Every structure is written in structure tokens, then in C-alpha cells.
């Protein structure tokens, strides 16, 4: 069987394709739902825009897996064995003396064109995030990937292992060396064997983007290969951005060393903080415990004992700890040795990824989509029920009118005309008060979330952060920064309540007088976002307790760490403000719709009564028309059920790789 044939049997690839196929069905269902909403014309256009936006976000979704561990734990070799063994050799450099020196994101190739992009280490001196630099093509070194020429491909990817000698001062300036006041006296003048006195060896590149046309990646996989654990302290954006955004963390330990103190520190401070993430712990290099002079059962017992100790030390389920040999797994894949593959533990790891991570990713997409779809369906059904009830009442009114004498009809016409005139006057008065609503929204809700006010908070915090001389001072400034951010949220939350009460109070007078439908409470966007901010604060405050920060208090790391945290917090606030604006727009759209529906129905009934004045025979025609309208509304409700049922079923069904 060919390498590509073996890849087709991979449970990971089969699961990714199943997840991707399911996701495409969901996207199609979301587009279909948006089109039907537009056709029905019942909900404001903002709801349709939300549905289309959700479809786009779902289409951009991928399973993001990050490999984390100390240097020389075999992370890169595991990636080669798990995902790219079909290439018949090592893709990423992981041989003796070779290790990736910077985080490497591996993604599908746009338009099928492979390539390697490298971000120079000097970019650390810029107060610009890696995410923003990804949109600046000139900041990167771009290299083609000759996939057909193995030697040239290997030579190109060796760039990932490159280092460069710089002076201690240059390294310190970009946050890769401790400041002099934190450097031991006997190490102030570092000697690098390959560089000389006063110089140190640092990575040449800060970040790498590797684009490949590959079945795994094309099916919706993104892999993050990280350098040693010290990079977590030196590159805050890796800690607070890429690792935090990953769907799953694969934590790689050595089978011979078990859980070291540095492993435990990073695990407890960063890798178990995010509730949405799945974690798998790998005891790699179990082949170092294989001993041909020992009975195999004894070797297995030793490995199992190491698994038990690791699970106990990390406080995880034993099932989360998998013993593997990435190197032997890669050899087994290339040589098509099924016995060695099973012995290496790679088959068990593949099954774990397919059975744990993929269902979790589907569940996350389902939860996100289901909340909006269920709300939209419920709102449309409610409007259709109100429409059918209104038509039924009008039909009963027409039947009752038919039994009355013709002399009473002109009186009813006049009553309706006066009612419509009164409603228009009240409606105009209500429209005039919208300026007051908008001003209240701006002052009470949006002003506390204004980016400019947060820029001021960030500026003050940055200045105080850089003047802090102790770890405790840094931790306290992180805490104060988030306390100020949460205070802004609390002010906005109070403002949202005041705005809601102000609008509801004005609408209730019209509702009571004209028997308008009750105003559906649009859920606040701020309350759950405030809870997310508190979670962020708890995660980020721990950063100041890291050993790396304790010895780099005045370094560029502190500045970059805070700017990363502050930038993500500011983006979070801007997004919250945008959601608050959507909330206000949705309230106004619903109000306008309720008033317009009442106006249209009142005018329609007035026109019908006027025609009845001309000829009482029109009553039967009107009743027939209302009956047709009722039938049309019932058909719309049935159509909504038929269209929504398959989509909601997909958003509730468990994951299955058999598609």
C-alpha cells in the first residue's frame, strides 16, 4: 500500500474529513436560513447579517492543536509522525542536533501554493503583535517550498533551526537576556563558544508560517509547533495569544524524566487555565525504556508505572496520559510496520485525537451556532403566531360585522380613522424621543466602553508597569489594570439597564393604549462578556508570578507582555462595545417593526371597512382574503419547521467519523 493509501486509513484524517463535511452542511444550512429569513421578511435585517456572519466564521474554523514541551522532548518528530509520514521522510527538521528555534504554524496552502514565511527576531523590538504583522507582508522573509525535491525542501526547512550570535546588550534590548541588575556577577560577560566573549546565541527567527497543500491541513487542521518552555516567558504573545486560542494542547514530556519542576510550573500556570481546551499529555521516547535483555512485560510495567506517576503529578485522568515514541512511530509509518506502530503508541494517540479532540471541536461549533439558530427560529415562530392570531381576530370581527346593520359600519370607519390618527401622533412623538434614547445610549452605555478611555487606562498602566521594581509590584499593577477595566464594564452594565428601562417605559405607554405585542427582552451583551473579562484577569495576573518575569523586571519582556495583554483586552472591549451597539440597534429595529406592523394592520383594516361601506358584499371577500392570509402564514410556519429541523438536528447530533 502506498504512503497516501496508508494516510487514508488514518483515523485523524477520516475524522477531520467527517468534521469538515459536517461543517460544510452547517454552513449551507446557515446560508439557507438567512435566505429564508429574507424571504419571510419577519425579522430585522440585523438578524440576517448575524446569520451570514456566523456562516463565514464557521467556514474559517479549523482544529488548532499546539504541541508544548521542553527542548529535545521530540515535539517536532511527533508532528512528523502524526500528520506528515505520508511524505516518506521527515518533513520538519528533527534529527540529531536539529530543533526548531521559533514557534511554527503549519496551515493549508492558499490556492494550493506551498511556502515558508519567517519573521526576523528583531521584530521583537516593535510594539506590534505577530497577528498584525501577519498582515504586513514586507515584515517577513518568504521562501518557496520545492516539495518535489526532497533535498532542497529539507534545506529550506532547516531555516527553522537557525540561530545567530549577538551582543548581550542587543539580546537584552529585545528581551532575550536578563537586565544587568538581575544578572549574576560571574555571568555579566557571557562567553558563547561559537560567538566569543560578550555574545550570546539567540534564534534567528521570531515566528514561522509554513503553508502546505496536504490532506490533513486541507480538511481543517492547524498545527502549532513551539520551541522550549522558556519561550513562553520570553514571548508573551505565544502564551496569551496562540496557546490560549488553541483548541487542544498536547503536552510532551520525556518518558525517562517524567514531570520535571519546569514542566509542572508551566502546566499549572498556563496549560490548564482554559476551560474550553482539551489537554493530552504524552510521555515521549518510551523506546529509551525498551530493553531487549528484559522481559517485555517488565518494560510495559515500567511504562505503565511512569504513566500513573505522571497522571498523579499533573492531577489529570490516567486516560489523558499516553506513552509514545514519535521516532519509532515515524519509522513504522514509513516502513508500514503495523506491529511497530502499535508498539510505539502512535496508533493509540491517533485514536485519542480522533475520539477526543474532534468531537470536542464539533461540540464547540454546535454550541456557538445553536444559540443563534434557536433564537432566530423562536423569534420567527413567535411573529408568525402573532400574525395568525391577529388574522383570526380580524376574521371573527368580519363575521361579527356581517351580522350587524349597515348603519353601524360608517361609525366603525370613523373610530378606526380617529384611532389611526391618534396612533400616528403618538408614534411621531415616540420617534422624537429616539434622539434622547440615542444620547442616553452614548453617555450611559457606549462612553464607558470607548476605546479612547481604555487607551488612557493602558497608557497609565504601562508607565507604572515599567517603573515597578518587584515581581509583587508587577502583579499588583496587572490586578489594578483589570480592576479598572472591570469598573468600566460595571458602569456600562448599569447604563444598559437604565437605557433598557428608559426605552421600555416609553414603549409600554403605547403598548397599553394600542395593545401592541410585548417587547421581547433582547439579552444583554455585557453581562457574559464581563464574566469573560474576569476569567482573563485571573489568567493574566498569574503572568507576573513567572520566574522569567522575576529575573527580567526591567526587560523588554515585561513591556511586551503588558502590551500583549493590554492589546487583547482593548480588542475585547472594542468587540464588547460593538456588540452593545448591535444590541441597541436590535432593540430599535424591533420597536420600529412592532409600530410599523400595527400601522400597516390598522390601515389595512380601515381600507377594508371603507370598502365595506360601499358595499356590504365586500365582507365575504374580506373574510376570504383573511382566510388566504391565514393559510399563507400557516404554510410559512410549516416551511420554517421543514427548513430549520435538519439544521437544528445537525447542531445537536454527536460527532461521527462515518460520513
XYZ file of C-alpha atoms in Angstrom:
659
model
C 0.000 0.000 0.000
C 1.322 3.479 -0.900
C 2.040 6.204 1.663
C -1.051 8.079 0.525
C -3.057 4.894 0.915
C -1.843 4.494 4.497
C -2.754 8.112 5.189
C -6.291 7.430 4.001
C -6.596 4.897 6.852
C -5.597 7.469 9.471
C -8.451 7.973 11.977
C -7.366 11.616 12.289
C -7.769 12.271 8.558
C -11.054 10.372 8.436
C -12.323 12.349 11.430
C -11.154 15.687 10.012
C -12.895 14.993 6.723
C -16.061 13.988 8.543
C -15.905 17.167 10.648
C -15.242 19.286 7.561
C -18.132 17.686 5.674
C -20.442 18.257 8.640
C -19.234 21.861 8.894
C -19.965 22.467 5.194
C -23.501 21.129 5.730
C -23.951 23.513 8.666
C -22.647 26.440 6.596
C -25.085 25.583 3.809
C -27.887 25.389 6.381
C -26.972 28.793 7.822
C -26.956 30.410 4.370
C -30.291 28.752 3.622
C -31.743 30.000 6.895
C -30.561 33.548 6.156
C -32.139 33.411 2.696
C -35.425 32.144 4.128
C -35.409 34.905 6.760
C -35.035 37.466 3.990
C -37.887 35.811 2.078
C -40.218 35.758 5.088
C -39.378 39.378 5.930
C -40.345 38.959 9.581
C -37.113 39.775 11.408
C -34.893 42.881 11.179
C -32.056 42.747 8.666
C -29.534 42.646 11.518
C -30.602 39.080 12.348
C -29.861 38.002 8.771
C -26.460 39.688 8.938
C -25.699 37.795 12.166
C -26.584 34.510 10.439
C -24.363 35.247 7.443
C -21.507 36.332 9.745
C -21.861 33.099 11.690
C -21.689 31.118 8.436
C -18.461 32.929 7.470
C -16.872 32.330 10.887
C -17.819 28.648 10.732
C -16.252 28.385 7.275
C -12.985 29.855 8.616
C -12.938 27.470 11.578
C -10.177 24.893 11.992
C -8.973 22.439 14.623
C -5.966 24.134 16.234
C -3.555 21.813 18.045
C -0.495 23.178 19.881
C 2.469 20.990 20.854
C 4.198 22.259 24.005
C 7.212 20.932 25.904
C 10.844 21.436 26.838
C 13.655 21.394 24.268
C 14.522 17.960 22.863
C 11.319 16.301 24.018
C 10.614 15.237 20.425
C 7.648 17.538 19.676
C 8.632 18.070 16.049
C 9.204 14.372 15.439
C 5.737 13.647 16.853
C 4.239 16.143 14.389
C 6.113 14.462 11.544
C 4.860 11.035 12.601
C 1.260 12.052 13.320
C 0.474 14.182 10.297
C 3.132 14.013 7.586
C 4.501 10.450 7.466
C 2.919 10.060 4.011
C 5.762 12.208 2.642
C 8.062 9.218 3.139
C 10.609 11.146 5.231
C 10.843 13.787 7.925
C 9.121 16.991 6.892
C 10.235 19.241 9.741
C 13.891 19.086 10.848
C 14.140 16.935 13.971
C 17.343 14.939 13.598
C 20.291 14.888 15.954
C 21.374 18.448 16.817
C 18.358 19.920 14.990
C 15.454 21.574 16.750
C 13.005 24.281 15.733
C 14.010 27.533 17.410
C 10.788 29.509 16.954
C 7.029 28.813 17.013
C 5.929 27.292 13.687
C 2.314 27.482 12.497
C 1.513 24.829 9.895
C -1.553 25.576 7.762
C -3.146 24.628 4.475
C -1.654 26.356 1.443
C -3.750 29.191 -0.066
C -4.684 28.247 -3.645
C -2.531 25.150 -3.168
C 0.739 27.148 -3.253
C 3.162 25.979 -0.532
C 5.634 28.342 1.078
C 7.566 29.324 4.192
C 7.379 32.759 5.835
C 9.888 33.755 8.509
C 9.624 36.731 10.873
C 13.055 38.106 11.922
C 13.825 38.113 15.661
C 14.485 41.872 15.503
C 10.706 42.427 15.191
C 10.515 41.840 18.967
C 11.634 45.454 19.382
C 8.409 46.617 17.686
C 5.290 47.207 19.763
C 3.263 45.349 17.120
C 1.659 41.953 17.636
C 2.519 38.957 15.481
C -1.129 38.786 14.386
C -0.898 42.306 12.990
C 2.487 41.594 11.423
C 0.900 38.666 9.569
C -0.922 41.278 7.517
C 2.332 43.132 6.760
C 3.980 41.119 4.005
C 7.129 43.238 3.957
C 7.974 42.214 7.537
C 8.511 38.570 6.542
C 11.147 36.643 4.640
C 9.318 34.475 2.098
C 10.741 31.254 0.699
C 9.241 28.805 -1.825
C 8.897 25.140 -0.865
C 10.154 22.717 -3.554
C 8.100 19.711 -2.395
C 9.247 17.535 -5.291
C 12.939 17.988 -4.461
C 13.457 16.392 -1.036
C 17.000 17.702 -0.516
C 16.022 21.280 -1.403
C 12.910 21.004 0.776
C 14.964 19.819 3.744
C 17.476 22.611 3.180
C 14.718 25.213 3.131
C 13.117 23.932 6.332
C 16.491 23.952 8.095
C 15.960 27.720 8.349
C 13.646 26.892 11.271
C 16.669 25.739 13.294
C 18.827 28.794 12.635
C 20.452 30.833 15.391
C 22.542 34.000 15.334
C 25.233 35.479 17.598
C 24.504 38.932 19.020
C 25.946 41.054 21.793
C 24.467 40.680 25.247
C 23.200 44.274 25.011
C 21.350 43.584 21.742
C 19.814 40.430 23.188
C 18.781 42.304 26.313
C 17.229 45.085 24.237
C 14.771 42.667 22.623
C 14.048 40.851 25.874
C 16.149 37.712 25.407
C 18.608 38.328 28.274
C 18.060 39.433 31.883
C 18.982 43.058 32.762
C 22.331 43.743 34.397
C 20.788 44.310 37.828
C 19.399 40.759 37.614
C 22.466 39.069 36.120
C 24.823 37.139 38.419
C 28.204 38.857 38.770
C 30.082 35.912 37.317
C 27.916 35.927 34.156
C 27.848 39.620 33.271
C 30.242 38.995 30.392
C 28.839 35.882 28.770
C 31.072 33.763 26.577
C 29.384 31.816 23.790
C 31.640 29.002 22.487
C 30.649 29.706 18.903
C 30.439 33.511 19.154
C 33.050 34.697 21.607
C 33.277 36.979 24.606
C 30.273 39.192 25.389
C 27.971 37.491 22.885
C 25.080 35.062 23.115
C 23.316 32.714 20.730
C 19.650 33.530 20.023
C 17.063 32.308 17.468
C 17.332 33.983 14.059
C 13.548 33.973 13.640
C 10.719 35.001 15.936
C 7.880 33.145 14.202
C 7.310 30.973 11.134
C 4.299 30.253 8.924
C 4.500 27.013 6.949
C 1.879 26.610 4.213
C 1.392 23.112 2.758
C -1.086 21.505 0.403
C -1.808 18.392 2.437
C -4.969 16.307 3.088
C -4.796 16.839 6.869
C -4.445 20.605 6.577
C -6.951 20.901 3.729
C -9.502 19.079 5.905
C -9.296 21.796 8.561
C -6.211 21.243 10.742
C -3.778 23.879 12.009
C -0.689 22.738 13.961
C 1.469 24.910 16.228
C 4.957 23.603 16.979
C 6.538 25.521 19.855
C 10.180 25.730 20.956
C 11.230 25.022 24.562
C 9.186 26.136 27.548
C 11.404 29.171 28.151
C 9.833 30.696 25.018
C 6.590 31.007 26.965
C 8.182 33.578 29.250
C 10.180 35.282 26.511
C 7.306 35.628 24.011
C 4.127 36.702 25.870
C 2.063 36.655 22.682
C 2.728 32.933 22.404
C 1.403 32.469 25.938
C -1.566 34.813 25.870
C -2.451 34.501 22.196
C -1.563 31.375 20.293
C -1.651 28.849 23.131
C -4.773 30.408 24.640
C -6.553 30.279 21.264
C -5.645 26.643 20.567
C -8.466 24.103 20.790
C -6.153 21.475 22.230
C -2.776 21.355 23.948
C -0.545 18.304 23.535
C 1.952 18.499 26.400
C 5.087 16.498 25.621
C 7.193 15.040 28.434
C 10.145 12.658 28.425
C 9.414 9.073 29.420
C 12.834 8.899 31.063
C 12.485 12.167 33.045
C 8.780 12.223 33.840
C 7.392 15.535 35.113
C 10.225 17.962 35.891
C 9.736 21.064 38.035
C 9.787 23.349 34.984
C 7.198 21.087 33.304
C 4.963 21.328 36.378
C 5.292 25.121 36.637
C 4.201 25.758 33.048
C 1.434 23.166 33.265
C -0.112 24.695 36.379
C 0.305 28.341 35.371
C -0.758 28.195 31.741
C -1.808 24.926 30.196
C -4.776 24.021 32.425
C -6.242 27.512 32.746
C -8.577 27.488 29.744
C -11.765 25.537 30.337
C -12.546 25.282 26.602
C -9.293 23.483 25.825
C -8.632 19.774 25.762
C -5.282 18.522 27.021
C -3.424 15.343 26.119
C -0.180 14.522 27.920
C 2.432 12.498 26.030
C 5.263 10.528 27.591
C 7.507 10.558 24.537
C 10.613 8.499 23.763
C 9.401 5.341 25.507
C 11.810 3.495 23.206
C 14.570 4.621 25.606
C 12.993 2.218 28.121
C 12.887 -0.696 25.692
C 15.488 -3.262 26.689
C 15.995 -6.437 24.709
C 17.647 -8.066 27.746
C 14.480 -7.636 29.800
C 11.166 -9.369 29.525
C 8.724 -7.193 27.526
C 6.119 -7.426 30.277
C 8.621 -5.775 32.646
C 9.160 -2.932 30.183
C 5.400 -2.443 29.860
C 5.030 -2.418 33.637
C 7.698 0.279 33.952
C 5.991 2.415 31.298
C 2.603 1.987 32.995
C 4.136 2.995 36.321
C 5.509 6.161 34.726
C 2.050 6.897 33.273
C 0.472 6.538 36.739
C 3.046 8.872 38.307
C 2.569 11.480 35.566
C -1.231 11.464 35.881
C -0.960 11.821 39.655
C 1.593 14.656 39.457
C -0.419 16.650 36.908
C -3.805 15.818 38.501
C -5.295 14.508 35.279
C -7.157 11.349 34.329
C -4.929 8.443 33.531
C -6.572 8.216 30.092
C -5.134 11.668 29.268
C -1.559 10.358 29.558
C -0.362 8.401 26.524
C 3.076 6.762 26.263
C 4.534 7.084 22.753
C 7.684 7.017 20.682
C 7.434 9.630 17.949
C 10.645 8.462 16.280
C 9.608 4.803 16.173
C 6.125 5.821 15.085
C 7.547 7.714 12.112
C 9.744 4.752 11.198
C 6.756 2.417 11.489
C 4.668 4.650 9.237
C 7.343 4.918 6.571
C 8.179 1.194 6.675
C 4.500 0.224 7.005
C 5.293 -1.829 10.102
C 1.933 -2.226 11.867
C 3.430 -4.090 14.830
C 5.993 -1.351 15.489
C 3.305 1.310 15.011
C 1.134 -0.226 17.722
C 4.145 -0.733 19.980
C 5.181 2.906 19.527
C 1.849 4.107 20.935
C 1.170 6.279 17.869
C -1.932 4.304 16.958
C -3.348 4.940 20.446
C -2.514 8.644 20.132
C -4.234 8.868 16.747
C -7.337 7.242 18.201
C -7.294 9.657 21.151
C -7.111 12.710 18.864
C -9.887 11.326 16.668
C -12.119 10.337 19.599
C -11.490 13.280 21.969
C -10.359 16.412 20.121
C -12.537 16.172 17.020
C -15.835 15.599 18.907
C -14.903 18.482 21.230
C -14.355 20.802 18.233
C -17.723 19.844 16.759
C -19.402 20.429 20.118
C -17.857 23.917 20.303
C -19.135 24.806 16.817
C -22.554 23.370 17.687
C -22.864 25.422 20.866
C -21.941 28.633 19.054
C -24.324 28.079 16.147
C -27.205 26.543 18.076
C -27.670 29.565 20.355
C -28.278 31.915 17.408
C -30.282 29.489 15.245
C -32.638 28.510 18.077
C -33.233 32.159 18.950
C -33.917 33.103 15.331
C -36.335 30.189 14.847
C -38.114 31.015 18.109
C -38.464 34.691 17.156
C -39.824 33.867 13.706
C -42.335 31.378 15.129
C -43.478 33.933 17.691
C -44.050 36.542 14.975
C -45.914 34.034 12.818
C -48.136 33.018 15.752
C -48.918 36.679 16.453
C -49.696 37.187 12.777
C -52.026 34.159 12.688
C -53.753 35.239 15.924
C -54.252 38.726 14.519
C -55.763 37.352 11.296
C -58.071 35.076 13.287
C -59.275 38.027 15.368
C -59.920 40.036 12.193
C -61.879 37.154 10.672
C -64.066 36.938 13.772
C -64.526 40.682 13.615
C -65.619 40.476 9.980
C -68.080 37.681 10.731
C -69.473 39.686 13.585
C -69.662 42.757 11.372
C -71.629 40.820 8.798
C -74.354 40.295 11.377
C -74.627 43.980 12.146
C -76.686 46.545 10.320
C -75.061 48.617 7.604
C -75.784 51.793 9.601
C -73.091 50.911 12.175
C -70.301 50.451 9.637
C -69.627 54.186 8.963
C -69.336 54.692 12.727
C -66.659 51.971 12.883
C -64.824 53.616 9.979
C -64.713 56.889 11.864
C -63.482 55.165 15.035
C -60.662 53.485 13.111
C -59.736 56.755 11.425
C -59.501 58.533 14.779
C -57.525 55.636 16.264
C -55.074 55.662 13.354
C -54.657 59.419 13.603
C -54.039 59.181 17.340
C -51.536 56.393 16.791
C -49.636 58.399 14.170
C -49.397 61.381 16.536
C -48.139 59.167 19.368
C -45.760 57.417 17.016
C -44.274 60.728 15.864
C -43.827 61.763 19.482
C -42.096 58.442 20.155
C -39.828 58.973 17.133
C -38.888 62.371 18.525
C -37.739 60.738 21.751
C -35.329 58.422 19.939
C -32.739 61.175 19.918
C -32.965 61.149 23.718
C -32.573 57.354 23.661
C -29.502 57.585 21.446
C -27.949 60.260 23.650
C -28.587 58.088 26.718
C -27.033 55.120 24.924
C -23.934 57.133 24.066
C -23.499 58.594 27.556
C -24.584 55.691 29.750
C -23.591 52.612 27.731
C -21.063 53.347 24.991
C -18.944 56.063 26.656
C -17.648 53.729 29.425
C -16.536 51.313 26.674
C -14.947 53.966 24.440
C -11.519 52.905 23.077
C -10.072 56.323 23.934
C -10.829 55.903 27.628
C -9.180 52.466 27.608
C -6.163 53.878 25.795
C -5.799 56.283 28.723
C -6.008 53.392 31.222
C -3.458 51.412 29.204
C -1.092 54.388 28.949
C -1.132 54.966 32.715
C -0.748 51.265 33.469
C 2.147 50.921 31.025
C 4.059 53.773 32.636
C 3.517 52.377 36.136
C 4.318 48.823 34.995
C 7.728 49.859 33.670
C 8.517 51.695 36.911
C 7.761 48.645 39.062
C 10.895 47.115 40.549
C 9.488 43.977 42.126
C 7.503 40.995 40.971
C 4.846 41.893 43.552
C 4.626 45.378 42.044
C 4.089 43.953 38.561
C 1.419 41.550 39.789
C -0.345 44.376 41.639
C -0.310 46.599 38.502
C -1.767 43.783 36.403
C -4.508 43.446 39.032
C -5.217 47.171 39.116
C -5.343 47.335 35.318
C -8.057 44.696 35.183
C -9.883 46.221 38.147
C -10.131 49.477 36.175
C -11.287 47.590 33.062
C -13.963 45.723 35.043
C -15.104 49.007 36.598
C -15.748 50.348 33.082
C -17.795 47.223 32.354
C -19.836 47.696 35.543
C -20.578 51.292 34.596
C -21.652 50.172 31.111
C -23.815 47.424 32.602
C -25.639 49.950 34.788
C -26.035 52.149 31.723
C -27.518 49.251 29.751
C -30.092 48.722 32.488
C -31.014 52.433 32.512
C -31.312 52.537 28.719
C -33.473 49.403 28.705
C -35.784 50.849 31.377
C -35.985 54.188 29.538
C -36.965 52.590 26.216
C -39.320 50.051 27.804
C -41.075 52.786 29.819
C -41.860 54.838 26.713
C -42.948 51.787 24.728
C -45.249 50.450 27.459
C -47.488 53.535 27.225
C -48.046 52.796 23.510
C -48.354 49.079 24.190
C -51.104 49.590 26.775
C -53.072 52.074 24.664
C -52.892 50.218 21.354
C -52.476 46.630 22.606
C -49.125 46.205 20.934
C -47.137 42.973 21.405
C -44.900 42.851 24.452
C -41.339 43.973 23.767
C -39.115 40.912 23.816
C -36.164 41.409 26.115
C -33.036 41.405 23.988
C -30.284 39.707 26.066
C -27.511 41.986 27.282
C -24.197 41.587 25.527
C -22.272 42.908 28.508
C -23.011 40.590 31.444
C -21.459 37.412 29.939
C -18.617 39.479 28.477
C -17.861 40.815 31.978
C -17.516 37.234 33.222
C -15.088 36.514 30.361
C -13.040 39.584 31.334
C -12.802 38.350 34.929
C -11.531 34.982 33.631
C -8.954 36.822 31.511
C -7.853 38.792 34.570
C -7.329 35.631 36.609
C -5.234 34.110 33.819
C -3.123 37.167 33.086
C -2.430 38.142 36.700
C -0.527 34.886 37.076
C 1.934 36.051 34.447
C 3.659 38.347 36.940
C 4.484 35.342 39.121
C 6.555 33.612 36.436
C 10.216 33.008 37.129
C 11.132 34.549 33.763
C 9.498 37.818 34.749
C 11.065 37.731 38.211
C 14.527 37.990 36.633
C 13.502 40.350 33.833
C 11.601 43.027 35.743
C 13.025 45.888 33.675
C 13.365 43.980 30.422
C 11.535 44.254 27.120
C 9.653 41.093 28.114
C 7.677 42.978 30.770
C 6.790 45.738 28.321
C 5.828 43.336 25.568
C 3.885 41.135 27.992
C 1.817 44.060 29.179
C 1.295 45.433 25.661
C 0.127 41.993 24.532
C -2.313 41.713 27.452
C -3.448 45.331 27.075
C -3.900 44.961 23.314
C -6.012 41.810 23.683
C -8.040 43.462 26.467
C -8.594 46.557 24.318
C -9.719 44.386 21.392
C -12.045 42.605 23.814
C -13.529 45.941 24.952
C -13.941 47.184 21.365
C -15.712 43.939 20.449
C -17.962 44.277 23.515
C -18.795 47.867 22.539
C -19.646 46.674 19.049
C -21.952 44.001 20.492
C -23.587 46.619 22.733
C -24.240 48.783 19.666
C -25.776 45.772 17.920
C -27.952 45.201 20.983
C -29.206 48.806 20.883
C -29.780 48.660 17.108
C -31.716 45.423 17.546
C -33.968 46.990 20.200
C -34.665 49.950 17.923
C -35.288 47.677 14.940
C -37.778 45.577 16.922
C -39.566 48.713 18.155
C -39.827 50.126 14.632
C -41.077 46.810 13.349
C -43.792 46.493 16.029
C -45.028 50.031 15.367
C -44.935 49.581 11.594
C -46.818 46.280 11.787
C -49.550 47.907 13.888
C -49.757 50.846 11.477
C -49.971 48.563 8.424
C -52.655 46.384 10.008
C -54.698 49.405 11.138
C -54.544 50.927 7.663
C -55.452 47.615 6.091
C -58.488 47.263 8.365
C -59.528 50.878 7.747
C -59.334 50.325 3.986
C -61.373 47.152 4.372
C -64.039 48.961 6.418
C -64.205 51.777 3.886
C -64.802 49.286 1.119
C -67.464 47.657 3.274
C -69.235 50.986 3.477
C -69.509 50.965 -0.305
C -70.921 47.502 -0.386
C -71.642 45.082 2.416
C -70.907 42.335 -0.061
C -67.224 43.004 0.395
C -67.365 41.414 3.850
C -67.367 37.938 2.342
C -64.480 38.943 0.068
C -62.553 40.257 3.059
C -63.176 37.095 5.048
C -61.941 35.010 2.106
C -58.840 37.208 1.816
C -58.123 36.830 5.528
C -58.570 33.078 5.228
C -55.979 33.040 2.434
C -53.645 35.175 4.556
C -54.051 32.752 7.434
C -53.303 29.809 5.165
C -50.200 31.587 3.834
C -48.951 32.221 7.395
C -49.543 28.566 8.306
C -47.592 27.480 5.218
C -44.753 29.820 6.208
C -44.692 28.251 9.684
C -44.569 24.759 8.185
C -41.814 25.849 5.787
C -39.843 27.267 8.698
C -40.112 23.951 10.552
C -39.065 21.972 7.470
C -36.056 24.210 6.867
C -34.910 24.581 10.474
C -35.321 20.944 11.541
C -32.343 19.490 9.577
C -30.046 22.337 10.683
C -31.027 22.030 14.347
C -30.632 18.255 14.103
C -27.051 18.738 12.825
C -26.397 21.145 15.698
C -27.446 18.513 18.245
C -26.108 15.271 16.793
C -22.985 13.643 18.284
C -19.754 13.514 16.311
C -19.325 10.634 13.887
C -16.373 9.936 11.601
C -18.576 7.793 9.356
C -19.806 10.337 6.794
